[in-house]
Structures are given as structure tokens and as C-alpha cells.
mmCIF file of C-alpha atoms in Angstrom:
data_model
loop_
_atom_site.group_PDB
_atom_site.id
_atom_site.type_symbol
_atom_site.label_atom_id
_atom_site.label_comp_id
_atom_site.label_asym_id
_atom_site.label_seq_id
_atom_site.Cartn_x
_atom_site.Cartn_y
_atom_site.Cartn_z
ATOM 1 C CA UNK P 6 47.299 -37.220 25.272
ATOM 2 C CA UNK P 7 44.412 -37.104 22.894
ATOM 3 C CA UNK P 8 41.112 -35.762 24.114
ATOM 4 C CA UNK P 9 37.917 -37.206 22.722
ATOM 5 C CA UNK P 10 34.943 -34.850 22.354
ATOM 6 C CA UNK P 11 31.504 -36.471 22.178
ATOM 7 C CA UNK P 12 28.981 -35.057 19.668
ATOM 8 C CA UNK P 13 26.770 -32.431 21.226
ATOM 9 C CA UNK P 14 29.133 -31.850 24.186
ATOM 10 C CA UNK P 15 31.238 -28.739 24.851
ATOM 11 C CA UNK P 16 33.582 -30.516 27.278
ATOM 12 C CA UNK P 17 37.233 -30.741 26.320
ATOM 13 C CA UNK P 18 37.169 -27.757 23.911
ATOM 14 C CA UNK P 19 40.557 -26.121 23.502
ATOM 15 C CA UNK P 20 40.478 -22.554 24.783
ATOM 16 C CA UNK P 21 40.283 -20.135 21.891
ATOM 17 C CA UNK P 22 39.339 -22.847 19.446
ATOM 18 C CA UNK P 23 36.224 -22.782 17.230
ATOM 19 C CA UNK P 24 32.914 -23.222 18.979
ATOM 20 C CA UNK P 25 30.278 -25.666 17.763
ATOM 21 C CA UNK P 26 27.747 -24.384 15.250
ATOM 22 C CA UNK P 27 25.004 -24.640 17.888
ATOM 23 C CA UNK P 28 26.918 -22.263 20.131
ATOM 24 C CA UNK P 29 27.866 -19.814 17.411
ATOM 25 C CA UNK P 30 24.337 -19.346 16.051
ATOM 26 C CA UNK P 31 21.824 -17.510 18.228
ATOM 27 C CA UNK P 32 18.119 -17.988 17.853
ATOM 28 C CA UNK P 33 16.176 -14.979 16.640
ATOM 29 C CA UNK P 34 12.698 -14.377 18.086
ATOM 30 C CA UNK P 35 10.108 -11.710 17.360
ATOM 31 C CA UNK P 36 8.757 -10.000 20.436
ATOM 32 C CA UNK P 37 5.541 -7.928 20.641
ATOM 33 C CA UNK P 38 6.078 -4.654 22.558
ATOM 34 C CA UNK P 39 3.938 -1.742 23.525
ATOM 35 C CA UNK P 40 2.145 0.279 20.837
ATOM 36 C CA UNK P 41 1.643 -2.698 18.473
ATOM 37 C CA UNK P 42 5.404 -2.744 17.828
ATOM 38 C CA UNK P 43 7.051 -6.064 16.925
ATOM 39 C CA UNK P 44 10.846 -6.273 16.912
ATOM 40 C CA UNK P 45 13.442 -8.999 16.546
ATOM 41 C CA UNK P 46 15.828 -10.011 19.355
ATOM 42 C CA UNK P 47 18.679 -12.449 19.765
ATOM 43 C CA UNK P 48 18.248 -15.293 22.171
ATOM 44 C CA UNK P 49 21.985 -15.386 22.805
ATOM 45 C CA UNK P 50 21.529 -16.767 26.342
ATOM 46 C CA UNK P 51 19.737 -19.843 24.859
ATOM 47 C CA UNK P 52 16.643 -19.375 27.030
ATOM 48 C CA UNK P 53 13.873 -21.921 26.701
ATOM 49 C CA UNK P 54 11.214 -19.665 25.154
ATOM 50 C CA UNK P 55 7.695 -20.523 24.043
ATOM 51 C CA UNK P 56 5.094 -18.456 22.286
ATOM 52 C CA UNK P 57 3.289 -15.940 24.545
ATOM 53 C CA UNK P 58 6.101 -16.069 27.129
ATOM 54 C CA UNK P 59 6.762 -12.728 28.875
ATOM 55 C CA UNK P 60 10.387 -11.642 28.453
ATOM 56 C CA UNK P 61 12.645 -8.788 29.320
ATOM 57 C CA UNK P 62 14.545 -7.392 26.305
ATOM 58 C CA UNK P 63 17.030 -4.673 25.561
ATOM 59 C CA UNK P 64 15.286 -1.472 24.523
ATOM 60 C CA UNK P 65 16.302 1.963 23.220
ATOM 61 C CA UNK P 66 16.322 3.257 26.823
ATOM 62 C CA UNK P 67 17.190 0.454 29.227
ATOM 63 C CA UNK P 68 14.909 -2.543 29.329
ATOM 64 C CA UNK P 69 11.394 -3.362 28.129
ATOM 65 C CA UNK P 70 8.883 -6.129 28.710
ATOM 66 C CA UNK P 71 7.247 -7.927 25.835
ATOM 67 C CA UNK P 72 5.660 -11.129 24.655
ATOM 68 C CA UNK P 73 7.235 -13.763 22.428
ATOM 69 C CA UNK P 74 5.248 -13.493 19.218
ATOM 70 C CA UNK P 75 7.204 -15.579 16.715
ATOM 71 C CA UNK P 76 10.072 -18.030 16.948
ATOM 72 C CA UNK P 77 9.792 -20.305 13.932
ATOM 73 C CA UNK P 78 13.091 -19.877 12.017
ATOM 74 C CA UNK P 79 11.466 -20.355 8.604
ATOM 75 C CA UNK P 80 8.836 -17.662 9.206
ATOM 76 C CA UNK P 81 11.392 -15.280 10.712
ATOM 77 C CA UNK P 82 13.593 -15.710 7.633
ATOM 78 C CA UNK P 83 10.634 -14.712 5.450
ATOM 79 C CA UNK P 84 10.294 -11.495 7.414
ATOM 80 C CA UNK P 85 13.958 -10.674 6.755
ATOM 81 C CA UNK P 86 14.837 -9.199 10.158
ATOM 82 C CA UNK P 87 18.219 -7.862 8.909
ATOM 83 C CA UNK P 88 20.977 -7.120 11.381
ATOM 84 C CA UNK P 89 19.629 -7.989 14.819
ATOM 85 C CA UNK P 90 21.717 -6.625 17.674
ATOM 86 C CA UNK P 91 19.466 -6.420 20.719
ATOM 87 C CA UNK P 92 19.053 -9.376 22.970
ATOM 88 C CA UNK P 93 16.517 -11.129 25.157
ATOM 89 C CA UNK P 94 17.796 -10.588 28.681
ATOM 90 C CA UNK P 95 15.662 -13.011 30.672
ATOM 91 C CA UNK P 96 12.229 -14.490 31.050
ATOM 92 C CA UNK P 97 9.943 -12.217 33.038
ATOM 93 C CA UNK P 98 9.496 -13.167 36.693
ATOM 94 C CA UNK P 99 6.807 -12.392 39.130
ATOM 95 C CA UNK P 100 8.480 -9.148 40.218
ATOM 96 C CA UNK P 101 8.758 -8.028 36.606
ATOM 97 C CA UNK P 102 5.034 -8.615 35.992
ATOM 98 C CA UNK P 103 4.188 -6.699 39.198
ATOM 99 C CA UNK P 104 6.385 -3.804 38.009
ATOM 100 C CA UNK P 105 4.665 -3.807 34.616
ATOM 101 C CA UNK P 106 1.204 -3.687 36.301
ATOM 102 C CA UNK P 107 2.399 -0.798 38.468
ATOM 103 C CA UNK P 108 3.663 1.075 35.374
ATOM 104 C CA UNK P 109 0.270 0.671 33.684
ATOM 105 C CA UNK P 110 -1.425 2.358 36.655
ATOM 106 C CA UNK P 111 1.143 5.186 36.650
ATOM 107 C CA UNK P 112 0.578 5.653 32.899
ATOM 108 C CA UNK P 113 -3.130 6.307 33.331
ATOM 109 C CA UNK P 114 -2.500 8.801 36.117
ATOM 110 C CA UNK P 115 0.100 10.535 33.972
ATOM 111 C CA UNK P 116 -2.228 10.699 30.992
ATOM 112 C CA UNK P 117 -5.055 12.195 33.054
ATOM 113 C CA UNK P 118 -2.716 14.835 34.537
ATOM 114 C CA UNK P 119 -1.311 15.667 31.108
ATOM 115 C CA UNK P 120 -4.802 16.202 29.684
ATOM 116 C CA UNK P 121 -5.562 18.565 32.565
ATOM 117 C CA UNK P 122 -2.461 20.653 31.860
ATOM 118 C CA UNK P 123 -3.162 20.655 28.105
ATOM 119 C CA UNK P 124 -6.604 22.029 28.789
ATOM 120 C CA UNK P 125 -5.223 24.539 31.307
ATOM 121 C CA UNK P 126 -2.647 25.911 28.896
ATOM 122 C CA UNK P 127 -5.148 25.819 25.983
ATOM 123 C CA UNK P 128 -2.955 23.784 23.672
ATOM 124 C CA UNK P 129 -4.467 22.447 20.432
ATOM 125 C CA UNK P 130 -3.180 18.880 20.652
ATOM 126 C CA UNK P 131 -4.934 15.579 20.905
ATOM 127 C CA UNK P 132 -3.276 13.144 23.359
ATOM 128 C CA UNK P 133 -3.678 9.538 22.176
ATOM 129 C CA UNK P 134 -1.379 7.343 24.270
ATOM 130 C CA UNK P 135 1.317 7.267 26.930
ATOM 131 C CA UNK P 136 4.173 4.821 27.408
ATOM 132 C CA UNK P 137 6.401 4.441 30.428
ATOM 133 C CA UNK P 138 9.789 2.766 30.313
ATOM 134 C CA UNK P 139 10.132 -0.439 32.300
ATOM 135 C CA UNK P 140 12.236 1.246 35.003
ATOM 136 C CA UNK P 141 9.821 4.139 35.243
ATOM 137 C CA UNK P 142 12.470 6.811 34.517
ATOM 138 C CA UNK P 143 11.115 7.950 31.175
ATOM 139 C CA UNK P 144 7.476 8.740 30.063
ATOM 140 C CA UNK P 145 6.579 9.297 26.445
ATOM 141 C CA UNK P 146 3.335 10.995 25.467
ATOM 142 C CA UNK P 147 1.998 10.567 21.944
ATOM 143 C CA UNK P 148 -0.208 13.274 20.414
ATOM 144 C CA UNK P 149 -1.474 14.523 17.069
ATOM 145 C CA UNK P 150 -1.956 18.137 16.075
ATOM 146 C CA UNK P 151 -2.690 19.995 12.859
ATOM 147 C CA UNK P 152 -0.128 22.704 13.557
ATOM 148 C CA UNK P 153 3.090 23.046 15.459
ATOM 149 C CA UNK P 154 2.616 23.150 19.222
ATOM 150 C CA UNK P 155 4.871 24.961 21.740
ATOM 151 C CA UNK P 156 4.719 22.504 24.654
ATOM 152 C CA UNK P 157 7.848 23.601 26.546
ATOM 153 C CA UNK P 158 5.880 24.794 29.577
ATOM 154 C CA UNK P 159 3.828 21.627 29.497
ATOM 155 C CA UNK P 160 6.980 19.580 29.699
ATOM 156 C CA UNK P 161 8.071 21.466 32.779
ATOM 157 C CA UNK P 162 4.714 20.846 34.421
ATOM 158 C CA UNK P 163 4.854 17.129 33.719
ATOM 159 C CA UNK P 164 8.474 16.708 34.807
ATOM 160 C CA UNK P 165 7.934 18.447 38.151
ATOM 161 C CA UNK P 166 4.800 16.447 38.925
ATOM 162 C CA UNK P 167 5.762 12.992 37.628
ATOM 163 C CA UNK P 168 9.466 13.106 38.534
ATOM 164 C CA UNK P 169 10.546 11.437 35.346
ATOM 165 C CA UNK P 170 12.133 12.312 32.035
ATOM 166 C CA UNK P 171 9.341 13.549 29.706
ATOM 167 C CA UNK P 172 9.147 13.149 25.958
ATOM 168 C CA UNK P 173 6.288 14.404 23.781
ATOM 169 C CA UNK P 174 6.174 12.788 20.361
ATOM 170 C CA UNK P 175 3.910 14.041 17.572
ATOM 171 C CA UNK P 176 2.461 11.314 15.332
ATOM 172 C CA UNK P 177 0.091 11.340 12.339
ATOM 173 C CA UNK P 178 -3.548 10.331 12.456
ATOM 174 C CA UNK P 179 -2.762 6.951 10.896
ATOM 175 C CA UNK P 180 -0.146 6.181 13.562
ATOM 176 C CA UNK P 181 -2.603 7.347 16.189
ATOM 177 C CA UNK P 182 -5.185 4.832 15.021
ATOM 178 C CA UNK P 183 -2.501 2.161 14.949
ATOM 179 C CA UNK P 184 -1.585 2.766 18.596
ATOM 180 C CA UNK P 185 -5.145 2.995 19.794
ATOM 181 C CA UNK P 186 -6.273 -0.122 17.851
ATOM 182 C CA UNK P 187 -9.906 -0.857 17.099
ATOM 183 C CA UNK P 188 -12.296 -2.664 14.832
ATOM 184 C CA UNK P 189 -12.893 -1.714 11.188
ATOM 185 C CA UNK P 190 -16.189 -1.804 9.197
ATOM 186 C CA UNK P 191 -15.250 -5.349 8.061
ATOM 187 C CA UNK P 192 -15.482 -6.561 11.697
ATOM 188 C CA UNK P 193 -11.756 -7.299 11.960
ATOM 189 C CA UNK P 194 -9.038 -5.518 13.906
ATOM 190 C CA UNK P 195 -7.277 -2.605 12.118
ATOM 191 C CA UNK P 196 -4.774 -3.753 9.522
ATOM 192 C CA UNK P 197 -2.332 -1.181 10.756
ATOM 193 C CA UNK P 198 -2.549 -2.576 14.288
ATOM 194 C CA UNK P 199 -2.066 -6.226 13.304
ATOM 195 C CA UNK P 200 -0.015 -6.918 10.229
ATOM 196 C CA UNK P 201 0.404 -3.803 8.072
ATOM 197 C CA UNK P 202 3.954 -2.552 8.552
ATOM 198 C CA UNK P 203 4.169 0.499 6.272
ATOM 199 C CA UNK P 204 1.611 3.032 5.098
ATOM 200 C CA UNK P 205 1.274 3.549 1.355
ATOM 201 C CA UNK P 206 -0.525 6.357 -0.455
ATOM 202 C CA UNK P 207 -4.263 5.753 -1.134
ATOM 203 C CA UNK P 208 -6.078 8.049 -3.506
ATOM 204 C CA UNK P 209 -9.620 8.716 -4.631
ATOM 205 C CA UNK P 210 -8.628 7.523 -8.081
ATOM 206 C CA UNK P 211 -8.328 4.018 -6.634
ATOM 207 C CA UNK P 212 -11.915 4.201 -5.374
ATOM 208 C CA UNK P 213 -13.157 5.469 -8.768
ATOM 209 C CA UNK P 214 -11.381 2.641 -10.623
ATOM 210 C CA UNK P 215 -13.241 0.162 -8.404
ATOM 211 C CA UNK P 216 -16.528 1.967 -9.018
ATOM 212 C CA UNK P 217 -17.081 2.676 -5.298
ATOM 213 C CA UNK P 218 -19.460 5.350 -4.116
ATOM 214 C CA UNK P 219 -17.293 8.353 -3.125
ATOM 215 C CA UNK P 220 -19.006 8.650 0.249
ATOM 216 C CA UNK P 221 -16.414 9.731 2.848
ATOM 217 C CA UNK P 222 -18.180 7.728 5.532
ATOM 218 C CA UNK P 223 -17.957 4.567 3.484
ATOM 219 C CA UNK P 224 -14.364 4.687 2.240
ATOM 220 C CA UNK P 225 -12.656 6.357 5.213
ATOM 221 C CA UNK P 226 -11.128 4.596 8.119
ATOM 222 C CA UNK P 227 -11.138 5.462 11.806
ATOM 223 C CA UNK P 228 -8.170 7.758 11.235
ATOM 224 C CA UNK P 229 -10.244 9.890 8.879
ATOM 225 C CA UNK P 230 -8.082 8.972 5.876
ATOM 226 C CA UNK P 231 -8.989 6.739 2.979
ATOM 227 C CA UNK P 232 -8.944 3.073 4.025
ATOM 228 C CA UNK P 233 -5.710 1.217 3.242
ATOM 229 C CA UNK P 234 -7.709 -1.764 1.974
ATOM 230 C CA UNK P 235 -8.750 0.235 -1.111
ATOM 231 C CA UNK P 236 -5.364 -0.737 -2.596
ATOM 232 C CA UNK P 237 -5.599 -4.460 -1.864
ATOM 233 C CA UNK P 238 -7.721 -5.520 -4.840
ATOM 234 C CA UNK P 239 -6.874 -2.628 -7.216
ATOM 235 C CA UNK P 240 -4.731 -4.784 -9.503
ATOM 236 C CA UNK P 241 -7.543 -7.294 -9.997
ATOM 237 C CA UNK P 242 -9.962 -4.526 -10.948
ATOM 238 C CA UNK P 243 -7.441 -3.112 -13.388
ATOM 239 C CA UNK P 244 -6.951 -6.498 -14.988
ATOM 240 C CA UNK P 245 -10.699 -6.858 -15.466
ATOM 241 C CA UNK P 246 -11.092 -3.317 -16.803
ATOM 242 C CA UNK P 247 -8.464 -3.926 -19.464
ATOM 243 C CA UNK P 248 -10.537 -6.747 -20.903
ATOM 244 C CA UNK P 249 -13.629 -4.555 -21.223
ATOM 245 C CA UNK P 250 -14.281 -1.890 -23.844
ATOM 246 C CA UNK P 251 -13.945 1.673 -22.521
ATOM 247 C CA UNK P 252 -16.909 3.979 -22.021
ATOM 248 C CA UNK P 253 -17.751 5.617 -25.337
ATOM 249 C CA UNK P 254 -16.478 2.761 -27.510
ATOM 250 C CA UNK P 255 -18.713 1.761 -30.416
ATOM 251 C CA UNK P 256 -19.430 -1.887 -30.922
ATOM 252 C CA UNK P 257 -20.392 -3.024 -34.425
ATOM 253 C CA UNK P 258 -22.887 -5.814 -34.027
ATOM 254 C CA UNK P 259 -25.320 -7.695 -36.238
ATOM 255 C CA UNK P 260 -27.986 -5.246 -35.062
ATOM 256 C CA UNK P 261 -25.919 -2.145 -35.847
ATOM 257 C CA UNK P 262 -23.529 0.040 -33.923
ATOM 258 C CA UNK P 263 -23.923 0.307 -30.167
ATOM 259 C CA UNK P 264 -22.180 2.625 -27.740
ATOM 260 C CA UNK P 265 -20.753 1.568 -24.391
ATOM 261 C CA UNK P 266 -22.365 3.639 -21.599
ATOM 262 C CA UNK P 267 -20.635 2.213 -18.542
ATOM 263 C CA UNK P 268 -18.739 -0.813 -17.412
ATOM 264 C CA UNK P 269 -19.312 -3.148 -14.455
ATOM 265 C CA UNK P 270 -15.741 -4.145 -13.703
ATOM 266 C CA UNK P 271 -16.505 -6.479 -10.817
ATOM 267 C CA UNK P 272 -19.207 -8.370 -12.789
ATOM 268 C CA UNK P 273 -17.176 -8.130 -16.017
ATOM 269 C CA UNK P 274 -20.060 -6.717 -18.065
ATOM 270 C CA UNK P 275 -20.943 -3.480 -19.894
ATOM 271 C CA UNK P 276 -24.105 -1.496 -20.541
ATOM 272 C CA UNK P 277 -24.641 -0.404 -24.201
ATOM 273 C CA UNK P 278 -27.101 1.829 -26.009
ATOM 274 C CA UNK P 279 -28.518 0.951 -29.418
ATOM 275 C CA UNK P 280 -29.574 3.390 -32.160
ATOM 276 C CA UNK P 281 -33.151 3.519 -30.798
ATOM 277 C CA UNK P 282 -31.966 4.546 -27.304
ATOM 278 C CA UNK P 283 -32.514 1.201 -25.659
ATOM 279 C CA UNK P 284 -30.006 0.036 -23.044
ATOM 280 C CA UNK P 285 -28.778 -3.509 -22.707
ATOM 281 C CA UNK P 286 -26.345 -5.344 -20.421
ATOM 282 C CA UNK P 287 -23.839 -7.685 -22.024
ATOM 283 C CA UNK P 288 -21.381 -9.962 -20.268
ATOM 284 C CA UNK P 289 -17.771 -10.068 -21.256
ATOM 285 C CA UNK P 290 -18.085 -13.552 -22.777
ATOM 286 C CA UNK P 291 -20.841 -12.294 -25.155
ATOM 287 C CA UNK P 292 -19.006 -9.159 -26.344
ATOM 288 C CA UNK P 293 -17.841 -8.912 -29.929
ATOM 289 C CA UNK P 294 -14.084 -9.411 -30.372
ATOM 290 C CA UNK P 295 -11.929 -6.320 -30.011
ATOM 291 C CA UNK P 296 -10.035 -4.103 -30.452
ATOM 292 C CA UNK P 297 -12.657 -1.452 -29.648
ATOM 293 C CA UNK P 298 -12.793 2.061 -31.161
ATOM 294 C CA UNK P 299 -14.590 5.114 -29.943
ATOM 295 C CA UNK P 300 -15.743 5.895 -33.475
ATOM 296 C CA UNK P 301 -16.622 2.353 -34.569
ATOM 297 C CA UNK P 302 -14.497 2.673 -37.709
ATOM 298 C CA UNK P 303 -10.918 1.469 -38.069
ATOM 299 C CA UNK P 304 -10.060 4.403 -40.398
ATOM 300 C CA UNK P 305 -9.863 6.851 -37.505
ATOM 301 C CA UNK P 306 -6.286 5.872 -36.650
ATOM 302 C CA UNK P 307 -7.110 5.977 -32.908
ATOM 303 C CA UNK P 308 -7.725 2.982 -30.759
ATOM 304 C CA UNK P 309 -8.221 2.323 -27.085
ATOM 305 C CA UNK P 310 -6.747 -0.650 -25.228
ATOM 306 C CA UNK P 311 -7.701 -3.971 -26.725
ATOM 307 C CA UNK P 312 -10.247 -5.986 -24.855
ATOM 308 C CA UNK P 313 -12.559 -8.959 -25.180
ATOM 309 C CA UNK P 314 -11.709 -12.547 -25.798
ATOM 310 C CA UNK P 315 -10.906 -11.886 -29.434
ATOM 311 C CA UNK P 316 -8.682 -8.815 -28.941
ATOM 312 C CA UNK P 317 -5.675 -8.441 -31.058
ATOM 313 C CA UNK P 318 -2.627 -8.124 -28.794
ATOM 314 C CA UNK P 319 0.127 -5.603 -29.256
ATOM 315 C CA UNK P 320 -1.926 -2.764 -30.768
ATOM 316 C CA UNK P 321 -1.303 0.367 -28.721
ATOM 317 C CA UNK P 322 -2.677 3.885 -28.572
ATOM 318 C CA UNK P 323 -2.590 5.723 -31.875
ATOM 319 C CA UNK P 324 -1.879 2.713 -34.055
ATOM 320 C CA UNK P 325 -3.807 2.151 -37.263
ATOM 321 C CA UNK P 326 -5.922 -0.913 -37.927
ATOM 322 C CA UNK P 327 -7.331 -1.111 -41.456
ATOM 323 C CA UNK P 328 -9.397 -4.236 -41.265
ATOM 324 C CA UNK P 329 -12.830 -3.798 -39.728
ATOM 325 C CA UNK P 330 -14.293 -6.629 -37.613
ATOM 326 C CA UNK P 331 -16.116 -9.166 -39.720
ATOM 327 C CA UNK P 332 -19.833 -9.402 -39.419
ATOM 328 C CA UNK P 333 -19.806 -13.198 -39.063
ATOM 329 C CA UNK P 334 -17.750 -12.846 -35.894
ATOM 330 C CA UNK P 335 -20.223 -10.581 -34.226
ATOM 331 C CA UNK P 336 -23.001 -12.350 -32.272
ATOM 332 C CA UNK P 337 -26.476 -10.932 -32.088
ATOM 333 C CA UNK P 338 -26.881 -8.751 -29.013
ATOM 334 C CA UNK P 339 -29.605 -9.946 -26.759
ATOM 335 C CA UNK P 340 -30.748 -7.688 -23.966
ATOM 336 C CA UNK P 341 -30.625 -9.323 -20.494
ATOM 337 C CA UNK P 342 -31.797 -6.758 -18.005
ATOM 338 C CA UNK P 343 -33.180 -3.346 -18.195
ATOM 339 C CA UNK P 344 -31.400 -0.705 -16.184
ATOM 340 C CA UNK P 345 -33.351 0.105 -13.035
#
């Protein structure tokens, strides 16, 4: 007897035979958890999930409650979730939401008590956040400290008072700002709390290259470290700087040799000084064609990076260029603004 299987139906499948593609492939969703964490989970139970739905998922220790943040397959593929093993257990019910509210109250009580014991034992540590597992059996305290802290007695105090498994986890100041969240000087939420996944080194050299005032209050974030956004536009500044003559370069113009005093990378212009000591501002489009030399004479054998619209490509550091720029290529320098 031949069994006919209709498309889209699982009826009549031979036991042990191949399952339809729809049954073999599980949907992957991204769930927002506590502490600004976002992780990927398998929807192997084929639950009907929508964005912002509360769900119960498998966690490192038991279960956790979270919010469906992303479920579009194309966007999830761009994020490259890798090997996803944890699953969405169920959609959160009313009892689960009540349990989560109760845990939030217990967390605040636990944080207040922990701060009292830290002060009592005179420990040099800054508590930033607390997180309780969904079942209430484990409480994790997050803190930052400049030096190693012996908190063994503190753990005993907390365990006896809270009747739960206690974990104290030391984090850096950047991770502390990420967990606490806030608003930056730009008026937007912290990058580290919203979309920035990894921290990369940020140096004062980046601020100097962008000609920013080295005022700690202006270039430091809430964490006290240099703002991560200093690296966002650095490549554009470097591209603009490569087209400008370096400071100290001598430009041979129809009015004589002029020395570059400083560059305005963002405006793509330079300030130059003539033989009489006058200072003038020249835009990149009005500059003589490069390459530019710090001595103004091609016989020096030294040359900085080529710049300007007429720069000769491929001439590196230390190469020799025998032909001096022709006078008929060099426009007359006209001062635009006097330096204030």
C-alpha cells in the first residue's frame, strides 16, 4: 500500500526516515538579557515569537528571562552567531513575570546589604551591579577595584544573610559603565551599552591626529577612559592629512618660498608663513602641486609623503626627486584670513 504525503504535512512519515527541511532547521533568535547582554538561542520548539516578547531561555546556571531582540534571519546571519546550542524554553507567563519582579526587589535589598558589609569591613571596592538567577539560588555581585581585594569574609556574610550561592565578579571600569548604562556627551546612550560588542585600544595619539584639545574632561567618557568614538573617524582624518603638506614643509610659490605652520585636517587647509612673517590660510584646492619637501629644494634627497592634487604617486621616504616644481604650475598665493 502506497502512502501519499501532502506537501507541508508530517503525517505518514516513515519512522526513522528523513524529516522535512522545515522540521530539521530551527529558527535562531537573539534575546536581550540582563546587563546589556544579547545572546543567540535556538527556537527548536517552534514557538510563535515576536519582537519584544518575554521568553525563558537556557542559561549558564539554570534558566533566565529575556526579551526577543532580533529574529530576522538575514540580519542574524550578518551577525554570525556561530554554533548556537542553548534553546528558548517557553514564552514567559504571568507567573514568570511576577517571579522576575520579585527577583528585582531582592536584588536591591541584596545590593544595599552588600554595601553595608563592604563599608563595615573597610574593603576598597566599588559595587556597581547585582544580578540574581531566575530561580533565586545564585546572586552575582559586580564590582571594580584598583587592587586585589580579599572578600572571603564578605562572601560568608552574604551567604548567611541571603541564603543563596554568592559570586563576586571583578570587572573593569569600561564594563562597569556598560552595565550601568547612561547618556554620553553626544546625547545618545553609551555605545558600549547599545551596539559596541568589543573594546579596542584608544590612545591620545588618535586625539592628536584629529587635532582635538587634550582636555581630559572633553575626550574622556563616563568610565574615565578615552572615549571609544575617538577611533570612529580616525581613518577619514588620516586620509585628509595625507593630502596636505606636513608641518615644516616649504612651498615654492610665485611669491617665494613659504613654510607650512600647521594644518587644518578637518577643513583641508593649511596655514603658511611668508618671508616677511605674514601668515595666510590656503585651502587644499589652491595648494601648489606636490610632492612637498621640508627644505623646498629637491636636491636634499629627503621627501615627506606626497600630497596635493598634483602629487606624484609612488615616491616614498628618502627617495630622490631631481626636477623642481615648475613656476608656471604654482598659483599666486592669496591670503584669505588672518589668524586670530
